[in-house]
Every structure is written in C-alpha cells, then in structure tokens.
PDB file of C-alpha atoms in Angstrom:
ATOM      1  CA  MET U 174       5.281   1.333  11.396  1.00  0.00           C
ATOM      2  CA  ALA U 175       2.730   2.894  13.726  1.00  0.00           C
ATOM      3  CA  HIS U 176      -0.136   4.839  12.228  1.00  0.00           C
ATOM      4  CA  ALA U 177      -0.933   8.359  13.340  1.00  0.00           C
ATOM      5  CA  ALA U 178      -3.837   8.805  15.693  1.00  0.00           C
ATOM      6  CA  GLN U 179      -7.113   9.439  13.893  1.00  0.00           C
ATOM      7  CA  HIS U 180      -9.276  12.135  15.404  1.00  0.00           C
ATOM      8  CA  ASN U 181     -11.138  15.282  14.442  1.00  0.00           C
ATOM      9  CA  ARG U 182     -10.483  17.227  17.613  1.00  0.00           C
ATOM     10  CA  THR U 183      -7.276  19.220  17.882  1.00  0.00           C
ATOM     11  CA  ILE U 184      -5.117  19.965  20.907  1.00  0.00           C
ATOM     12  CA  LEU U 185      -5.220  23.666  21.696  1.00  0.00           C
ATOM     13  CA  MET U 186      -1.576  23.912  22.827  1.00  0.00           C
ATOM     14  CA  PRO U 187       0.187  20.854  21.355  1.00  0.00           C
ATOM     15  CA  MET U 188       3.756  21.751  22.318  1.00  0.00           C
ATOM     16  CA  SER U 189       2.701  22.538  25.884  1.00  0.00           C
ATOM     17  CA  THR U 190       0.932  19.173  26.047  1.00  0.00           C
ATOM     18  CA  ALA U 191       4.037  17.477  24.636  1.00  0.00           C
ATOM     19  CA  ALA U 192       6.192  19.207  27.277  1.00  0.00           C
ATOM     20  CA  TRP U 193       3.997  17.798  30.063  1.00  0.00           C
ATOM     21  CA  LEU U 194       4.147  14.294  28.580  1.00  0.00           C
ATOM     22  CA  VAL U 195       7.941  14.531  28.269  1.00  0.00           C
ATOM     23  CA  ASP U 196       8.290  15.640  31.898  1.00  0.00           C
ATOM     24  CA  ASN U 197       5.721  13.339  33.484  1.00  0.00           C
ATOM     25  CA  THR U 198       5.686  10.085  31.495  1.00  0.00           C
ATOM     26  CA  THR U 199       8.017   7.535  29.919  1.00  0.00           C
ATOM     27  CA  LEU U 200       6.247   7.662  26.559  1.00  0.00           C
ATOM     28  CA  THR U 201       8.491   7.567  23.488  1.00  0.00           C
ATOM     29  CA  PHE U 202       9.023  10.696  21.430  1.00  0.00           C
ATOM     30  CA  GLU U 203       7.118   8.973  18.609  1.00  0.00           C
ATOM     31  CA  GLN U 204       4.103   8.370  20.860  1.00  0.00           C
ATOM     32  CA  ILE U 205       4.110  11.961  22.105  1.00  0.00           C
ATOM     33  CA  GLY U 206       4.611  13.411  18.629  1.00  0.00           C
ATOM     34  CA  ASP U 207       1.833  11.245  17.193  1.00  0.00           C
ATOM     35  CA  PHE U 208      -0.624  12.319  19.873  1.00  0.00           C
ATOM     36  CA  CYS U 209       0.254  16.012  19.727  1.00  0.00           C
ATOM     37  CA  GLY U 210       0.615  16.217  15.952  1.00  0.00           C
ATOM     38  CA  LEU U 211       4.298  17.160  16.191  1.00  0.00           C
ATOM     39  CA  HIS U 212       7.386  15.844  14.443  1.00  0.00           C
ATOM     40  CA  LYS U 213       9.602  13.618  16.582  1.00  0.00           C
ATOM     41  CA  VAL U 214      12.458  16.129  16.160  1.00  0.00           C
ATOM     42  CA  LYS U 215      10.348  18.890  17.697  1.00  0.00           C
ATOM     43  CA  VAL U 216       9.472  16.654  20.659  1.00  0.00           C
ATOM     44  CA  GLU U 217      13.184  15.910  21.130  1.00  0.00           C
ATOM     45  CA  ALA U 218      13.917  19.647  21.049  1.00  0.00           C
ATOM     46  CA  ILE U 219      11.309  20.218  23.766  1.00  0.00           C
ATOM     47  CA  ALA U 220      12.838  17.418  25.842  1.00  0.00           C
ATOM     48  CA  ASP U 221      16.335  18.897  25.412  1.00  0.00           C
ATOM     49  CA  GLY U 222      15.142  22.349  26.438  1.00  0.00           C
ATOM     50  CA  ASP U 223      15.834  23.859  22.999  1.00  0.00           C
ATOM     51  CA  ILE U 224      12.175  24.892  22.848  1.00  0.00           C
ATOM     52  CA  LYS U 225      10.727  26.335  26.057  1.00  0.00           C
ATOM     53  CA  VAL U 226       6.959  26.237  26.336  1.00  0.00           C
ATOM     54  CA  PRO U 227       4.299  26.401  29.063  1.00  0.00           C
ATOM     55  CA  VAL U 228       3.333  22.988  30.385  1.00  0.00           C
ATOM     56  CA  ARG U 229      -0.273  21.836  29.996  1.00  0.00           C
ATOM     57  CA  ASN U 230      -1.629  18.696  31.682  1.00  0.00           C
ATOM     58  CA  PRO U 231      -3.666  16.833  29.012  1.00  0.00           C
ATOM     59  CA  ILE U 232      -5.537  14.855  31.674  1.00  0.00           C
ATOM     60  CA  SER U 233      -6.906  17.906  33.498  1.00  0.00           C
ATOM     61  CA  ASP U 234      -7.493  19.592  30.130  1.00  0.00           C
ATOM     62  CA  GLY U 235      -9.707  16.674  29.109  1.00  0.00           C
ATOM     63  CA  TYR U 236      -7.623  15.356  26.207  1.00  0.00           C
ATOM     64  CA  ILE U 237      -6.812  11.891  27.601  1.00  0.00           C
ATOM     65  CA  THR U 238      -7.631   9.657  30.541  1.00  0.00           C
ATOM     66  CA  GLN U 239      -5.138   8.335  33.075  1.00  0.00           C
ATOM     67  CA  GLU U 240      -6.129   4.801  32.046  1.00  0.00           C
ATOM     68  CA  ASP U 241      -5.254   5.446  28.412  1.00  0.00           C
ATOM     69  CA  LEU U 242      -1.973   7.055  29.452  1.00  0.00           C
ATOM     70  CA  ASP U 243      -1.100   3.991  31.547  1.00  0.00           C
ATOM     71  CA  ARG U 244      -1.950   1.717  28.620  1.00  0.00           C
ATOM     72  CA  ALA U 245       0.313   3.584  26.209  1.00  0.00           C
ATOM     73  CA  THR U 246       3.109   3.804  28.778  1.00  0.00           C
ATOM     74  CA  ALA U 247       3.112   0.012  29.113  1.00  0.00           C
ATOM     75  CA  ASP U 248       3.327  -0.551  25.341  1.00  0.00           C
ATOM     76  CA  ALA U 249       5.703   1.535  23.217  1.00  0.00           C
ATOM     77  CA  ASN U 250       3.756   0.529  20.084  1.00  0.00           C
ATOM     78  CA  ALA U 251       0.450   1.773  21.492  1.00  0.00           C
ATOM     79  CA  ARG U 252      -0.945   5.179  20.650  1.00  0.00           C
ATOM     80  CA  LEU U 253      -2.839   7.570  22.898  1.00  0.00           C
ATOM     81  CA  THR U 254      -6.479   8.190  22.050  1.00  0.00           C
ATOM     82  CA  LEU U 255      -7.598  11.812  22.015  1.00  0.00           C
ATOM     83  CA  LEU U 256     -10.905  12.111  23.857  1.00  0.00           C
ATOM     84  CA  GLN U 257     -13.655  13.361  21.607  1.00  0.00           C
ATOM     85  CA  THR U 258     -16.124  15.998  22.690  1.00  0.00           C
ATOM     86  CA  GLU U 259     -19.438  17.285  21.462  1.00  0.00           C
ATOM     87  CA  LEU U 260     -18.323  20.794  22.330  1.00  0.00           C
ATOM     88  CA  PRO U 261     -17.559  23.018  19.338  1.00  0.00           C
ATOM     89  CA  GLU U 262     -14.019  24.194  18.715  1.00  0.00           C
ATOM     90  CA  PRO U 263     -13.292  27.644  20.192  1.00  0.00           C
ATOM     91  CA  VAL U 264     -14.059  30.405  17.720  1.00  0.00           C
ATOM     92  CA  LEU U 265     -13.055  34.049  17.548  1.00  0.00           C
ATOM     93  CA  ARG U 266     -15.853  36.422  18.426  1.00  0.00           C
ATOM     94  CA  ALA U 267     -16.421  40.069  17.736  1.00  0.00           C
ATOM     95  CA  LYS U 268     -15.913  42.612  20.499  1.00  0.00           C
ATOM     96  CA  GLY U 269     -19.017  43.481  22.458  1.00  0.00           C
ATOM     97  CA  PRO U 270     -21.126  42.095  25.307  1.00  0.00           C
ATOM     98  CA  ARG U 271     -20.295  38.477  26.038  1.00  0.00           C
ATOM     99  CA  TYR U 272     -23.050  36.129  24.977  1.00  0.00           C
ATOM    100  CA  VAL U 273     -23.043  32.511  26.060  1.00  0.00           C
ATOM    101  CA  SER U 274     -25.562  30.207  24.439  1.00  0.00           C
ATOM    102  CA  VAL U 275     -28.118  28.389  26.544  1.00  0.00           C
ATOM    103  CA  ALA U 276     -26.357  25.110  25.762  1.00  0.00           C
ATOM    104  CA  HIS U 277     -23.103  26.433  27.259  1.00  0.00           C
ATOM    105  CA  ARG U 278     -24.515  28.162  30.313  1.00  0.00           C
ATOM    106  CA  ALA U 279     -24.637  24.913  32.251  1.00  0.00           C
ATOM    107  CA  ASP U 280     -20.877  24.559  31.631  1.00  0.00           C
ATOM    108  CA  LYS U 281     -20.017  27.848  33.349  1.00  0.00           C
ATOM    109  CA  PRO U 282     -19.558  26.359  36.860  1.00  0.00           C
ATOM    110  CA  ASP U 283     -17.132  23.762  35.444  1.00  0.00           C
ATOM    111  CA  GLY U 284     -15.120  26.526  33.770  1.00  0.00           C
ATOM    112  CA  ILE U 285     -15.123  28.621  36.943  1.00  0.00           C
ATOM    113  CA  LEU U 286     -13.955  25.627  38.990  1.00  0.00           C
ATOM    114  CA  TRP U 287     -11.047  25.094  36.560  1.00  0.00           C
ATOM    115  CA  ILE U 288      -9.976  28.735  36.910  1.00  0.00           C
ATOM    116  CA  VAL U 289     -10.288  28.679  40.709  1.00  0.00           C
ATOM    117  CA  LYS U 290      -8.151  25.522  40.912  1.00  0.00           C
ATOM    118  CA  ASN U 291      -5.532  26.400  38.313  1.00  0.00           C
ATOM    119  CA  HIS U 292      -5.321  30.187  38.624  1.00  0.00           C
ATOM    120  CA  PRO U 293      -6.435  31.264  42.107  1.00  0.00           C
ATOM    121  CA  GLU U 294      -4.670  34.577  41.547  1.00  0.00           C
ATOM    122  CA  LEU U 295      -7.488  35.729  39.242  1.00  0.00           C
ATOM    123  CA  LYS U 296      -9.838  38.218  40.885  1.00  0.00           C
ATOM    124  CA  ASP U 297     -13.586  37.660  40.895  1.00  0.00           C
ATOM    125  CA  ALA U 298     -14.050  40.645  38.577  1.00  0.00           C
ATOM    126  CA  GLN U 299     -11.722  39.043  36.018  1.00  0.00           C
ATOM    127  CA  ILE U 300     -13.579  35.729  36.172  1.00  0.00           C
ATOM    128  CA  ILE U 301     -16.874  37.586  35.760  1.00  0.00           C
ATOM    129  CA  ARG U 302     -15.567  39.260  32.595  1.00  0.00           C
ATOM    130  CA  LEU U 303     -14.114  36.019  31.205  1.00  0.00           C
ATOM    131  CA  ILE U 304     -17.020  33.691  31.902  1.00  0.00           C
ATOM    132  CA  GLY U 305     -19.950  36.092  32.127  1.00  0.00           C
ATOM    133  CA  THR U 306     -20.999  34.915  35.573  1.00  0.00           C
ATOM    134  CA  THR U 307     -21.866  36.479  38.936  1.00  0.00           C
ATOM    135  CA  LYS U 308     -19.851  37.090  42.088  1.00  0.00           C
ATOM    136  CA  ASN U 309     -22.279  34.924  44.087  1.00  0.00           C
ATOM    137  CA  THR U 310     -21.711  31.954  41.762  1.00  0.00           C
ATOM    138  CA  ILE U 311     -17.935  32.298  42.065  1.00  0.00           C
ATOM    139  CA  ALA U 312     -18.176  32.540  45.859  1.00  0.00           C
ATOM    140  CA  SER U 313     -20.398  29.453  46.073  1.00  0.00           C
ATOM    141  CA  ILE U 314     -17.867  27.442  44.051  1.00  0.00           C
ATOM    142  CA  LYS U 315     -14.920  28.707  46.089  1.00  0.00           C
ATOM    143  CA  ASN U 316     -16.582  27.821  49.408  1.00  0.00           C
ATOM    144  CA  ARG U 317     -18.153  24.642  47.984  1.00  0.00           C
ATOM    145  CA  THR U 318     -21.735  25.665  48.690  1.00  0.00           C
ATOM    146  CA  HIS U 319     -22.802  25.623  45.039  1.00  0.00           C
ATOM    147  CA  PRO U 320     -25.987  23.486  44.804  1.00  0.00           C
ATOM    148  CA  ASN U 321     -24.397  21.226  42.194  1.00  0.00           C
ATOM    149  CA  TYR U 322     -20.822  21.304  43.550  1.00  0.00           C
ATOM    150  CA  THR U 323     -20.465  17.517  43.957  1.00  0.00           C
ATOM    151  CA  ASN U 324     -21.202  17.047  40.248  1.00  0.00           C
ATOM    152  CA  LEU U 325     -18.897  19.774  38.959  1.00  0.00           C
ATOM    153  CA  ARG U 326     -15.834  18.871  36.873  1.00  0.00           C
ATOM    154  CA  ALA U 327     -12.995  21.344  36.447  1.00  0.00           C
ATOM    155  CA  ARG U 328     -12.885  21.842  32.672  1.00  0.00           C
ATOM    156  CA  HIS U 329     -10.857  24.323  30.631  1.00  0.00           C
ATOM    157  CA  PRO U 330     -13.096  27.347  29.893  1.00  0.00           C
ATOM    158  CA  VAL U 331     -11.556  27.806  26.440  1.00  0.00           C
ATOM    159  CA  LEU U 332     -12.419  24.242  25.461  1.00  0.00           C
ATOM    160  CA  LEU U 333     -15.933  24.848  26.753  1.00  0.00           C
ATOM    161  CA  GLY U 334     -16.226  27.861  24.452  1.00  0.00           C
ATOM    162  CA  LEU U 335     -16.700  30.261  27.380  1.00  0.00           C
ATOM    163  CA  CYS U 336     -13.736  32.505  26.550  1.00  0.00           C
ATOM    164  CA  ARG U 337     -10.728  32.757  24.255  1.00  0.00           C
ATOM    165  CA  GLN U 338      -7.205  31.619  25.133  1.00  0.00           C
ATOM    166  CA  ASP U 339      -5.744  35.084  24.529  1.00  0.00           C
ATOM    167  CA  GLU U 340      -8.317  36.603  26.885  1.00  0.00           C
ATOM    168  CA  LEU U 341      -7.497  34.046  29.575  1.00  0.00           C
ATOM    169  CA  ASN U 342      -3.744  34.524  29.132  1.00  0.00           C
ATOM    170  CA  ALA U 343      -4.106  38.311  29.401  1.00  0.00           C
ATOM    171  CA  ALA U 344      -6.120  38.000  32.623  1.00  0.00           C
ATOM    172  CA  ILE U 345      -3.556  35.604  34.141  1.00  0.00           C
ATOM    173  CA  LEU U 346      -0.647  37.906  33.344  1.00  0.00           C
ATOM    174  CA  LYS U 347      -2.520  41.005  34.543  1.00  0.00           C
ATOM    175  CA  SER U 348      -3.225  39.351  37.902  1.00  0.00           C
ATOM    176  CA  GLY U 349       0.450  38.501  38.380  1.00  0.00           C
ATOM    177  CA  GLY U 350       0.151  34.847  37.462  1.00  0.00           C
ATOM    178  CA  LYS U 351       2.472  33.010  35.108  1.00  0.00           C
ATOM    179  CA  LEU U 352       1.699  31.085  31.957  1.00  0.00           C
ATOM    180  CA  HIS U 353       5.137  29.513  32.351  1.00  0.00           C
ATOM    181  CA  PRO U 354       8.286  30.601  34.168  1.00  0.00           C
ATOM    182  CA  ASP U 355      10.241  30.766  30.916  1.00  0.00           C
ATOM    183  CA  ALA U 356       8.094  31.613  27.927  1.00  0.00           C
ATOM    184  CA  GLU U 357       4.787  31.405  26.182  1.00  0.00           C
ATOM    185  CA  GLU U 358       4.148  28.681  23.650  1.00  0.00           C
ATOM    186  CA  PRO U 359       5.698  29.482  20.258  1.00  0.00           C
ATOM    187  CA  GLN U 360       3.689  29.225  17.080  1.00  0.00           C
ATOM    188  CA  GLN U 361       3.432  25.769  15.501  1.00  0.00           C
ATOM    189  CA  ASP U 362       5.410  26.784  12.420  1.00  0.00           C
ATOM    190  CA  GLU U 363       8.326  27.971  14.535  1.00  0.00           C
ATOM    191  CA  GLN U 364      11.282  25.676  13.865  1.00  0.00           C
ATOM    192  CA  PRO U 365      13.718  24.645  16.611  1.00  0.00           C
ATOM    193  CA  ASN U 366      17.388  25.462  16.176  1.00  0.00           C
ATOM    194  CA  ILE U 367      18.797  21.949  15.989  1.00  0.00           C
ATOM    195  CA  ASP U 368      22.248  20.797  14.918  1.00  0.00           C
ATOM    196  CA  THR U 369      21.735  18.163  12.223  1.00  0.00           C
ATOM    197  CA  THR U 370      25.423  17.586  11.382  1.00  0.00           C
ATOM    198  CA  GLU U 371      25.490  14.307  13.299  1.00  0.00           C
ATOM    199  CA  TRP U 372      22.496  12.883  11.475  1.00  0.00           C
ATOM    200  CA  VAL U 373      24.458  12.129   8.289  1.00  0.00           C
TER     201      VAL U 373
END
C-alpha cells in the first residue's frame, strides 16, 4: 500500500489542482488524491464532472516540476513530491494600507509577471492595488524592458504572500475575467453527490 506524501506545505486549491491533473495527465486517482490531500472518491467525482471546479496548473503554480510529473506518470506506484518553499503560508491581514515586507519586495516582479501572463484582463490600477507596485514597473514587465526581466519567474502572487486569493479573485471577476467557466472551487468539506449503491 502506498504511503501518503509527506510535506508541510499545503496546496492552496487542491480540487482545482486535482482537476488539472485529471485533465492533463494519466496519473491514477490514488496518485492525484495522495498529492492533493483528497479522497480517491472525490477525485473520481471531479473526473466524472460531478464536482465542477476551476482548473489550476500545479507546475506554473510552483507545486511540482515537469520532471517529477513525468516520473510519477511512468510509475503508478510512485508519488508526486510537493515542492517546498521558504515562503510563509498566506495569512489574512487587517484592512488598511498594503504593507509588503522588505523580504517580499523583490518577489513583486515575479507576481506581476504571473498576473500579466495568466490574467491580462486585469487593469494596471488593479495590479497596483493587489501587489502594491507602480505603473512604470508593470509597463516595464509588459514590454520586457524591466532591468531584471530575463531572471523573472512567473509565480503566483498569493503564494508569494503579496495578496490574498479572495482579493485576486474579486479583481479577476471585476475585470470581466473568469475563474472558471462553470464554477468556483467548493469548500473542502463539501461532499460530492455520488451513488454508492453499486459499491456493495
């Protein structure tokens, strides 16, 4: 029997990550459930369309590498390894002026690049409010004239601690973007409606 993956970091949107793995890989439901911290039945429900969630790419979100995904795809008994990070987990903050610590300020261009690539519908003013940056910085990243552009990595601003997921979602919806064509991710404790009569 395979052991669950051991890691301290948690996936921000586990069902969305599972949905991407179901759609884009040949991993088993057990492998996906183990990595995302979900029961196999819930993964099956996602695959069957009983649970509709936004799709999140765990590679671009920095949770796994393509090499590790290829390794697990080739061996059904293998388990994906969640990439660890020295970044703190996102925390709720009080309302008020946005403060970003000195340690995180260097991460701002990476977060801006992620937004520009994944949600180009966001206006500069929205990005400024989310990240606490300047219009000139956003423009330099968009036109690739940022002095450190070649070293930038598009990284999820929530995982970098630059903003909250609910703030990002609200900005995306306000600008006319879509979190997912069908629905937002349900809460983890939400149970799928599954017929279990054939299991006996």
